[in-house]
Amino acid sequence: MTTLTRTALVVVAVLVLLLALLWVCQRRLIYLPDRTAPPPAAVVIPGARDVSFTTADGLRLRAWYVPGTRDVTVLIAGGNAGNRRDRAPLVRALSEHGLGVFLMDYRGYGGNPGAPTEEGLYRDALAARDLVASSRVIYFGESLGAGVVTRLALERPPDGLVLRSPFTDLAAAGQANYPFLPVRPLLRDRFPVAENLAKIRAPVVVVYGARDTIVPPRLSRAVAEAAGGPATTVAVAGADHNDLALLTGPDLLAAVVALADRISH
């Protein structure tokens, strides 16, 4: 065996090992939960309540609920990182506009049992939806959460959707961040946002940061273009993926409130 052949075999072996590790460990790269249990809801958000619900596969999950003065409730499905305490400022801001807010935490997040997967997050959202009693409901999906709520909308149609920094599918976002890896064939979890949204007739608002370095703005615009119902886009100038402007900024809040006004009438 020549030196060149041995070198080639070593390179191939290393690549195979790397791909195998990515296959096995990929969910640790996708899901970045803060597993710490937040304090009681009322300590963080005035008027908030601690609630719990049980998923179809038997997990007891915890969430926060804030009643509103309007008959519109916003069901929030967060992104891939943190837990519900990180999104408390958004809940407070929406509540100040009279909206009811249900903020769920997925399995494995915020003191909840279990480990996150695409199918698991969908089951979590489906169980959470059963607790929302308002006659009008808006699904709010943040980044990865857009994949959760668009799938939920196929089975339990909302009155409207707000998709914050959505990608067309997870592979597209992954390829943008790791262009040197064969992301699409490796991924187990897919989150086909654009494909699902094309089947949904409810009005949708897509809000994204014009300088997003994690989910390229072109992917969010493509999501809006795929919508099966009326779609509005809101580009937040200068905002990156995790900026406060995309949590409690005026453009984001105005978009949610305007959609609530629209479905109320």
PDB file of C-alpha atoms in Angstrom:
ATOM      1  CA  MET A   1       0.000   0.000   0.000  1.00  0.00           C
ATOM      2  CA  THR A   2       1.453   3.325  -1.021  1.00  0.00           C
ATOM      3  CA  THR A   3       1.774   6.355   1.259  1.00  0.00           C
ATOM      4  CA  LEU A   4      -0.767   8.198  -0.857  1.00  0.00           C
ATOM      5  CA  THR A   5      -3.270   5.363  -0.511  1.00  0.00           C
ATOM      6  CA  ARG A   6      -2.768   5.177   3.260  1.00  0.00           C
ATOM      7  CA  THR A   7      -3.276   8.934   3.530  1.00  0.00           C
ATOM      8  CA  ALA A   8      -6.447   8.765   1.478  1.00  0.00           C
ATOM      9  CA  LEU A   9      -7.814   5.966   3.654  1.00  0.00           C
ATOM     10  CA  VAL A  10      -7.067   7.943   6.814  1.00  0.00           C
ATOM     11  CA  VAL A  11      -8.845  10.993   5.409  1.00  0.00           C
ATOM     12  CA  VAL A  12     -11.885   8.911   4.441  1.00  0.00           C
ATOM     13  CA  ALA A  13     -11.954   7.271   7.875  1.00  0.00           C
ATOM     14  CA  VAL A  14     -11.825  10.650   9.601  1.00  0.00           C
ATOM     15  CA  LEU A  15     -14.637  11.996   7.424  1.00  0.00           C
ATOM     16  CA  VAL A  16     -16.791   8.939   8.078  1.00  0.00           C
ATOM     17  CA  LEU A  17     -16.178   9.279  11.818  1.00  0.00           C
ATOM     18  CA  LEU A  18     -17.026  12.990  11.706  1.00  0.00           C
ATOM     19  CA  LEU A  19     -20.268  12.359   9.832  1.00  0.00           C
ATOM     20  CA  ALA A  20     -21.190   9.566  12.244  1.00  0.00           C
ATOM     21  CA  LEU A  21     -20.643  11.904  15.206  1.00  0.00           C
ATOM     22  CA  LEU A  22     -22.763  14.585  13.568  1.00  0.00           C
ATOM     23  CA  TRP A  23     -25.521  12.054  12.961  1.00  0.00           C
ATOM     24  CA  VAL A  24     -25.499  10.885  16.573  1.00  0.00           C
ATOM     25  CA  CYS A  25     -24.986  14.264  18.252  1.00  0.00           C
ATOM     26  CA  GLN A  26     -26.869  16.592  15.927  1.00  0.00           C
ATOM     27  CA  ARG A  27     -29.737  17.277  18.331  1.00  0.00           C
ATOM     28  CA  ARG A  28     -27.255  18.665  20.849  1.00  0.00           C
ATOM     29  CA  LEU A  29     -26.356  21.239  18.221  1.00  0.00           C
ATOM     30  CA  ILE A  30     -29.956  22.002  17.254  1.00  0.00           C
ATOM     31  CA  TYR A  31     -31.590  22.222  20.680  1.00  0.00           C
ATOM     32  CA  LEU A  32     -29.935  24.404  23.308  1.00  0.00           C
ATOM     33  CA  PRO A  33     -32.328  24.314  26.262  1.00  0.00           C
ATOM     34  CA  ASP A  34     -31.919  26.079  29.562  1.00  0.00           C
ATOM     35  CA  ARG A  35     -33.146  23.234  31.746  1.00  0.00           C
ATOM     36  CA  THR A  36     -33.404  25.379  34.871  1.00  0.00           C
ATOM     37  CA  ALA A  37     -36.910  25.699  36.285  1.00  0.00           C
ATOM     38  CA  PRO A  38     -37.953  29.385  36.251  1.00  0.00           C
ATOM     39  CA  PRO A  39     -39.481  30.961  39.364  1.00  0.00           C
ATOM     40  CA  PRO A  40     -43.268  31.110  39.770  1.00  0.00           C
ATOM     41  CA  ALA A  41     -44.971  32.979  36.937  1.00  0.00           C
ATOM     42  CA  ALA A  42     -46.398  35.756  39.128  1.00  0.00           C
ATOM     43  CA  VAL A  43     -42.903  36.590  40.416  1.00  0.00           C
ATOM     44  CA  VAL A  44     -41.759  37.342  36.877  1.00  0.00           C
ATOM     45  CA  ILE A  45     -44.934  38.679  35.229  1.00  0.00           C
ATOM     46  CA  PRO A  46     -47.724  40.441  37.153  1.00  0.00           C
ATOM     47  CA  GLY A  47     -50.985  38.534  36.809  1.00  0.00           C
ATOM     48  CA  ALA A  48     -49.367  35.448  35.296  1.00  0.00           C
ATOM     49  CA  ARG A  49     -50.318  31.930  36.331  1.00  0.00           C
ATOM     50  CA  ASP A  50     -48.389  28.681  36.391  1.00  0.00           C
ATOM     51  CA  VAL A  51     -50.156  26.009  34.359  1.00  0.00           C
ATOM     52  CA  SER A  52     -49.311  22.457  33.378  1.00  0.00           C
ATOM     53  CA  PHE A  53     -50.482  20.023  30.745  1.00  0.00           C
ATOM     54  CA  THR A  54     -49.851  16.433  29.702  1.00  0.00           C
ATOM     55  CA  THR A  55     -48.665  15.427  26.241  1.00  0.00           C
ATOM     56  CA  ALA A  56     -49.918  12.455  24.240  1.00  0.00           C
ATOM     57  CA  ASP A  57     -46.809  10.511  25.239  1.00  0.00           C
ATOM     58  CA  GLY A  58     -47.328  11.181  28.940  1.00  0.00           C
ATOM     59  CA  LEU A  59     -45.022  14.082  29.779  1.00  0.00           C
ATOM     60  CA  ARG A  60     -46.236  16.642  32.301  1.00  0.00           C
ATOM     61  CA  LEU A  61     -45.024  20.046  31.099  1.00  0.00           C
ATOM     62  CA  ARG A  62     -45.138  23.478  32.709  1.00  0.00           C
ATOM     63  CA  ALA A  63     -46.021  26.795  31.118  1.00  0.00           C
ATOM     64  CA  TRP A  64     -47.186  30.331  31.943  1.00  0.00           C
ATOM     65  CA  TYR A  65     -50.525  31.919  31.168  1.00  0.00           C
ATOM     66  CA  VAL A  66     -51.569  35.564  31.426  1.00  0.00           C
ATOM     67  CA  PRO A  67     -55.292  36.310  30.932  1.00  0.00           C
ATOM     68  CA  GLY A  68     -56.133  39.225  28.674  1.00  0.00           C
ATOM     69  CA  THR A  69     -58.876  41.790  28.449  1.00  0.00           C
ATOM     70  CA  ARG A  70     -59.504  40.922  24.797  1.00  0.00           C
ATOM     71  CA  ASP A  71     -60.804  37.657  23.406  1.00  0.00           C
ATOM     72  CA  VAL A  72     -57.542  36.981  21.597  1.00  0.00           C
ATOM     73  CA  THR A  73     -54.804  34.780  23.038  1.00  0.00           C
ATOM     74  CA  VAL A  74     -51.279  34.488  21.668  1.00  0.00           C
ATOM     75  CA  LEU A  75     -49.770  31.012  21.961  1.00  0.00           C
ATOM     76  CA  ILE A  76     -45.983  31.419  21.942  1.00  0.00           C
ATOM     77  CA  ALA A  77     -43.656  28.638  20.796  1.00  0.00           C
ATOM     78  CA  GLY A  78     -40.080  29.702  21.455  1.00  0.00           C
ATOM     79  CA  GLY A  79     -36.896  29.113  19.526  1.00  0.00           C
ATOM     80  CA  ASN A  80     -34.266  26.468  20.109  1.00  0.00           C
ATOM     81  CA  ALA A  81     -32.515  28.061  23.108  1.00  0.00           C
ATOM     82  CA  GLY A  82     -33.243  29.289  26.625  1.00  0.00           C
ATOM     83  CA  ASN A  83     -36.575  28.816  28.383  1.00  0.00           C
ATOM     84  CA  ARG A  84     -39.768  30.722  29.113  1.00  0.00           C
ATOM     85  CA  ARG A  85     -38.114  33.185  31.471  1.00  0.00           C
ATOM     86  CA  ASP A  86     -36.101  34.591  28.530  1.00  0.00           C
ATOM     87  CA  ARG A  87     -39.376  35.459  26.779  1.00  0.00           C
ATOM     88  CA  ALA A  88     -41.036  37.098  29.786  1.00  0.00           C
ATOM     89  CA  PRO A  89     -40.494  40.625  28.373  1.00  0.00           C
ATOM     90  CA  LEU A  90     -42.485  39.674  25.269  1.00  0.00           C
ATOM     91  CA  VAL A  91     -45.295  38.293  27.405  1.00  0.00           C
ATOM     92  CA  ARG A  92     -45.445  41.468  29.501  1.00  0.00           C
ATOM     93  CA  ALA A  93     -45.473  43.659  26.405  1.00  0.00           C
ATOM     94  CA  LEU A  94     -48.295  41.721  24.723  1.00  0.00           C
ATOM     95  CA  SER A  95     -50.256  41.649  27.955  1.00  0.00           C
ATOM     96  CA  GLU A  96     -50.066  45.435  28.180  1.00  0.00           C
ATOM     97  CA  HIS A  97     -51.998  45.511  24.888  1.00  0.00           C
ATOM     98  CA  GLY A  98     -54.799  43.467  26.444  1.00  0.00           C
ATOM     99  CA  LEU A  99     -53.869  40.186  24.773  1.00  0.00           C
ATOM    100  CA  GLY A 100     -53.971  36.900  26.597  1.00  0.00           C
ATOM    101  CA  VAL A 101     -50.656  35.065  26.368  1.00  0.00           C
ATOM    102  CA  PHE A 102     -49.852  31.366  26.750  1.00  0.00           C
ATOM    103  CA  LEU A 103     -46.098  30.791  26.885  1.00  0.00           C
ATOM    104  CA  MET A 104     -45.170  27.141  26.660  1.00  0.00           C
ATOM    105  CA  ASP A 105     -41.860  25.464  27.350  1.00  0.00           C
ATOM    106  CA  TYR A 106     -40.965  22.364  25.369  1.00  0.00           C
ATOM    107  CA  ARG A 107     -39.887  19.045  26.813  1.00  0.00           C
ATOM    108  CA  GLY A 108     -36.373  19.355  28.212  1.00  0.00           C
ATOM    109  CA  TYR A 109     -36.722  23.128  28.645  1.00  0.00           C
ATOM    110  CA  GLY A 110     -37.430  25.160  31.798  1.00  0.00           C
ATOM    111  CA  GLY A 111     -37.492  22.250  34.240  1.00  0.00           C
ATOM    112  CA  ASN A 112     -39.652  20.053  32.014  1.00  0.00           C
ATOM    113  CA  PRO A 113     -38.907  16.339  31.615  1.00  0.00           C
ATOM    114  CA  GLY A 114     -37.932  14.706  28.349  1.00  0.00           C
ATOM    115  CA  ALA A 115     -35.580  15.465  25.483  1.00  0.00           C
ATOM    116  CA  PRO A 116     -36.472  17.677  22.496  1.00  0.00           C
ATOM    117  CA  THR A 117     -37.106  16.308  19.014  1.00  0.00           C
ATOM    118  CA  GLU A 118     -39.212  17.611  16.134  1.00  0.00           C
ATOM    119  CA  GLU A 119     -42.007  15.145  16.846  1.00  0.00           C
ATOM    120  CA  GLY A 120     -41.798  15.814  20.572  1.00  0.00           C
ATOM    121  CA  LEU A 121     -42.093  19.588  20.182  1.00  0.00           C
ATOM    122  CA  TYR A 122     -45.143  19.134  17.998  1.00  0.00           C
ATOM    123  CA  ARG A 123     -46.791  16.955  20.642  1.00  0.00           C
ATOM    124  CA  ASP A 124     -45.994  19.609  23.244  1.00  0.00           C
ATOM    125  CA  ALA A 125     -47.644  22.342  21.181  1.00  0.00           C
ATOM    126  CA  LEU A 126     -50.686  20.206  20.444  1.00  0.00           C
ATOM    127  CA  ALA A 127     -51.236  19.544  24.159  1.00  0.00           C
ATOM    128  CA  ALA A 128     -50.686  23.222  25.011  1.00  0.00           C
ATOM    129  CA  ARG A 129     -53.244  24.287  22.399  1.00  0.00           C
ATOM    130  CA  ASP A 130     -55.944  22.313  24.198  1.00  0.00           C
ATOM    131  CA  LEU A 131     -55.601  24.653  27.193  1.00  0.00           C
ATOM    132  CA  VAL A 132     -56.209  27.834  25.211  1.00  0.00           C
ATOM    133  CA  ALA A 133     -59.891  28.588  25.605  1.00  0.00           C
ATOM    134  CA  SER A 134     -60.147  31.910  23.732  1.00  0.00           C
ATOM    135  CA  SER A 135     -62.369  31.962  20.677  1.00  0.00           C
ATOM    136  CA  ARG A 136     -59.561  33.643  18.703  1.00  0.00           C
ATOM    137  CA  VAL A 137     -55.982  32.402  18.816  1.00  0.00           C
ATOM    138  CA  ILE A 138     -52.758  33.625  17.236  1.00  0.00           C
ATOM    139  CA  TYR A 139     -49.812  31.262  17.004  1.00  0.00           C
ATOM    140  CA  PHE A 140     -46.481  33.009  17.532  1.00  0.00           C
ATOM    141  CA  GLY A 141     -43.496  30.945  16.391  1.00  0.00           C
ATOM    142  CA  GLU A 142     -40.002  32.212  17.111  1.00  0.00           C
ATOM    143  CA  SER A 143     -37.382  30.876  14.666  1.00  0.00           C
ATOM    144  CA  LEU A 144     -37.470  27.093  15.240  1.00  0.00           C
ATOM    145  CA  GLY A 145     -40.876  27.648  16.835  1.00  0.00           C
ATOM    146  CA  ALA A 146     -42.183  28.671  13.412  1.00  0.00           C
ATOM    147  CA  GLY A 147     -41.724  25.057  12.413  1.00  0.00           C
ATOM    148  CA  VAL A 148     -43.684  23.955  15.470  1.00  0.00           C
ATOM    149  CA  VAL A 149     -46.669  26.274  14.985  1.00  0.00           C
ATOM    150  CA  THR A 150     -46.982  25.794  11.227  1.00  0.00           C
ATOM    151  CA  ARG A 151     -47.284  22.059  11.765  1.00  0.00           C
ATOM    152  CA  LEU A 152     -49.730  22.665  14.614  1.00  0.00           C
ATOM    153  CA  ALA A 153     -51.771  24.889  12.305  1.00  0.00           C
ATOM    154  CA  LEU A 154     -52.305  22.019   9.881  1.00  0.00           C
ATOM    155  CA  GLU A 155     -54.247  20.096  12.529  1.00  0.00           C
ATOM    156  CA  ARG A 156     -55.555  22.933  14.696  1.00  0.00           C
ATOM    157  CA  PRO A 157     -55.974  25.993  12.441  1.00  0.00           C
ATOM    158  CA  PRO A 158     -55.442  29.332  14.207  1.00  0.00           C
ATOM    159  CA  ASP A 159     -57.036  32.667  13.410  1.00  0.00           C
ATOM    160  CA  GLY A 160     -53.609  34.036  12.491  1.00  0.00           C
ATOM    161  CA  LEU A 161     -49.887  33.348  12.711  1.00  0.00           C
ATOM    162  CA  VAL A 162     -46.880  35.466  13.528  1.00  0.00           C
ATOM    163  CA  LEU A 163     -43.629  33.861  12.408  1.00  0.00           C
ATOM    164  CA  ARG A 164     -40.568  35.570  13.826  1.00  0.00           C
ATOM    165  CA  SER A 165     -37.311  34.933  11.903  1.00  0.00           C
ATOM    166  CA  PRO A 166     -38.571  31.757  10.218  1.00  0.00           C
ATOM    167  CA  PHE A 167     -36.544  29.568   7.878  1.00  0.00           C
ATOM    168  CA  THR A 168     -37.978  27.667   4.926  1.00  0.00           C
ATOM    169  CA  ASP A 169     -36.834  24.444   6.540  1.00  0.00           C
ATOM    170  CA  LEU A 170     -34.194  23.556   9.093  1.00  0.00           C
ATOM    171  CA  ALA A 171     -31.809  22.195   6.473  1.00  0.00           C
ATOM    172  CA  ALA A 172     -31.740  25.537   4.649  1.00  0.00           C
ATOM    173  CA  ALA A 173     -30.834  27.358   7.862  1.00  0.00           C
ATOM    174  CA  GLY A 174     -28.248  24.723   8.727  1.00  0.00           C
ATOM    175  CA  GLN A 175     -26.661  24.896   5.293  1.00  0.00           C
ATOM    176  CA  ALA A 176     -26.379  28.666   5.596  1.00  0.00           C
ATOM    177  CA  ASN A 177     -24.466  28.298   8.859  1.00  0.00           C
ATOM    178  CA  TYR A 178     -22.437  25.202   7.937  1.00  0.00           C
ATOM    179  CA  PRO A 179     -21.896  25.425   4.166  1.00  0.00           C
ATOM    180  CA  PHE A 180     -19.055  22.902   4.288  1.00  0.00           C
ATOM    181  CA  LEU A 181     -21.253  20.073   5.652  1.00  0.00           C
ATOM    182  CA  PRO A 182     -23.870  17.887   3.899  1.00  0.00           C
ATOM    183  CA  VAL A 183     -26.575  19.188   6.226  1.00  0.00           C
ATOM    184  CA  ARG A 184     -29.687  18.135   4.336  1.00  0.00           C
ATOM    185  CA  PRO A 185     -28.991  14.387   4.071  1.00  0.00           C
ATOM    186  CA  LEU A 186     -27.761  14.268   7.673  1.00  0.00           C
ATOM    187  CA  LEU A 187     -30.695  15.937   9.401  1.00  0.00           C
ATOM    188  CA  ARG A 188     -33.214  13.880  11.345  1.00  0.00           C
ATOM    189  CA  ASP A 189     -35.474  16.803  12.234  1.00  0.00           C
ATOM    190  CA  ARG A 190     -36.786  18.773   9.260  1.00  0.00           C
ATOM    191  CA  PHE A 191     -39.266  21.494  10.302  1.00  0.00           C
ATOM    192  CA  PRO A 192     -40.617  22.190   6.770  1.00  0.00           C
ATOM    193  CA  VAL A 193     -42.025  25.648   7.489  1.00  0.00           C
ATOM    194  CA  ALA A 194     -42.616  26.844   3.927  1.00  0.00           C
ATOM    195  CA  GLU A 195     -44.116  23.529   2.820  1.00  0.00           C
ATOM    196  CA  ASN A 196     -46.577  23.533   5.710  1.00  0.00           C
ATOM    197  CA  LEU A 197     -47.427  27.221   5.395  1.00  0.00           C
ATOM    198  CA  ALA A 198     -48.449  26.744   1.775  1.00  0.00           C
ATOM    199  CA  LYS A 199     -51.370  24.621   3.048  1.00  0.00           C
ATOM    200  CA  ILE A 200     -52.544  27.154   5.640  1.00  0.00           C
ATOM    201  CA  ARG A 201     -55.171  29.775   4.784  1.00  0.00           C
ATOM    202  CA  ALA A 202     -54.994  31.887   7.953  1.00  0.00           C
ATOM    203  CA  PRO A 203     -53.345  35.320   7.674  1.00  0.00           C
ATOM    204  CA  VAL A 204     -49.652  35.293   8.497  1.00  0.00           C
ATOM    205  CA  VAL A 205     -47.191  37.997   9.454  1.00  0.00           C
ATOM    206  CA  VAL A 206     -43.491  37.277   8.948  1.00  0.00           C
ATOM    207  CA  VAL A 207     -41.195  39.445  11.069  1.00  0.00           C
ATOM    208  CA  TYR A 208     -37.445  39.231  10.571  1.00  0.00           C
ATOM    209  CA  GLY A 209     -34.278  41.138  11.203  1.00  0.00           C
ATOM    210  CA  ALA A 210     -32.783  42.780   8.149  1.00  0.00           C
ATOM    211  CA  ARG A 211     -29.289  41.880   9.421  1.00  0.00           C
ATOM    212  CA  ASP A 212     -30.007  38.398  10.740  1.00  0.00           C
ATOM    213  CA  THR A 213     -26.786  36.370  10.733  1.00  0.00           C
ATOM    214  CA  ILE A 214     -28.364  33.079  11.867  1.00  0.00           C
ATOM    215  CA  VAL A 215     -31.454  32.821   9.658  1.00  0.00           C
ATOM    216  CA  PRO A 216     -30.695  34.735   6.464  1.00  0.00           C
ATOM    217  CA  PRO A 217     -33.423  37.280   5.645  1.00  0.00           C
ATOM    218  CA  ARG A 218     -33.920  35.678   2.223  1.00  0.00           C
ATOM    219  CA  LEU A 219     -35.223  32.531   3.955  1.00  0.00           C
ATOM    220  CA  SER A 220     -37.789  34.489   5.958  1.00  0.00           C
ATOM    221  CA  ARG A 221     -38.935  36.308   2.833  1.00  0.00           C
ATOM    222  CA  ALA A 222     -39.266  32.975   1.034  1.00  0.00           C
ATOM    223  CA  VAL A 223     -41.495  31.725   3.858  1.00  0.00           C
ATOM    224  CA  ALA A 224     -43.854  34.682   3.357  1.00  0.00           C
ATOM    225  CA  GLU A 225     -43.910  34.049  -0.389  1.00  0.00           C
ATOM    226  CA  ALA A 226     -44.940  30.429   0.227  1.00  0.00           C
ATOM    227  CA  ALA A 227     -47.966  31.326   2.361  1.00  0.00           C
ATOM    228  CA  GLY A 228     -51.287  29.849   1.281  1.00  0.00           C
ATOM    229  CA  GLY A 229     -53.196  32.754   2.828  1.00  0.00           C
ATOM    230  CA  PRO A 230     -52.637  36.509   3.005  1.00  0.00           C
ATOM    231  CA  ALA A 231     -49.102  37.309   4.118  1.00  0.00           C
ATOM    232  CA  THR A 232     -47.431  40.447   5.410  1.00  0.00           C
ATOM    233  CA  THR A 233     -43.707  40.934   5.932  1.00  0.00           C
ATOM    234  CA  VAL A 234     -42.088  43.227   8.485  1.00  0.00           C
ATOM    235  CA  ALA A 235     -38.341  43.765   8.124  1.00  0.00           C
ATOM    236  CA  VAL A 236     -36.814  45.227  11.275  1.00  0.00           C
ATOM    237  CA  ALA A 237     -33.981  47.464  10.133  1.00  0.00           C
ATOM    238  CA  GLY A 238     -30.560  46.682  11.558  1.00  0.00           C
ATOM    239  CA  ALA A 239     -31.788  43.788  13.718  1.00  0.00           C
ATOM    240  CA  ASP A 240     -29.875  40.543  14.190  1.00  0.00           C
ATOM    241  CA  HIS A 241     -31.465  37.263  15.227  1.00  0.00           C
ATOM    242  CA  ASN A 242     -31.303  37.711  19.008  1.00  0.00           C
ATOM    243  CA  ASP A 243     -31.636  41.484  19.271  1.00  0.00           C
ATOM    244  CA  LEU A 244     -34.189  43.012  21.643  1.00  0.00           C
ATOM    245  CA  ALA A 245     -35.875  44.597  18.626  1.00  0.00           C
ATOM    246  CA  LEU A 246     -37.132  41.107  17.761  1.00  0.00           C
ATOM    247  CA  LEU A 247     -38.337  40.441  21.299  1.00  0.00           C
ATOM    248  CA  THR A 248     -40.081  43.606  22.433  1.00  0.00           C
ATOM    249  CA  GLY A 249     -39.350  46.090  19.656  1.00  0.00           C
ATOM    250  CA  PRO A 250     -42.141  48.377  18.411  1.00  0.00           C
ATOM    251  CA  ASP A 251     -42.237  46.842  14.926  1.00  0.00           C
ATOM    252  CA  LEU A 252     -42.768  43.347  16.309  1.00  0.00           C
ATOM    253  CA  LEU A 253     -45.382  44.378  18.857  1.00  0.00           C
ATOM    254  CA  ALA A 254     -47.262  46.496  16.308  1.00  0.00           C
ATOM    255  CA  ALA A 255     -47.374  43.521  13.941  1.00  0.00           C
ATOM    256  CA  VAL A 256     -48.917  41.242  16.573  1.00  0.00           C
ATOM    257  CA  VAL A 257     -51.429  43.847  17.739  1.00  0.00           C
ATOM    258  CA  ALA A 258     -52.435  44.699  14.159  1.00  0.00           C
ATOM    259  CA  LEU A 259     -53.084  41.025  13.438  1.00  0.00           C
ATOM    260  CA  ALA A 260     -55.141  40.744  16.633  1.00  0.00           C
ATOM    261  CA  ASP A 261     -57.184  43.780  15.570  1.00  0.00           C
ATOM    262  CA  ARG A 262     -57.703  42.273  12.153  1.00  0.00           C
ATOM    263  CA  ILE A 263     -59.014  38.926  13.359  1.00  0.00           C
ATOM    264  CA  SER A 264     -61.163  40.601  16.014  1.00  0.00           C
ATOM    265  CA  HIS A 265     -63.102  42.412  13.310  1.00  0.00           C
TER     266      HIS A 265
END
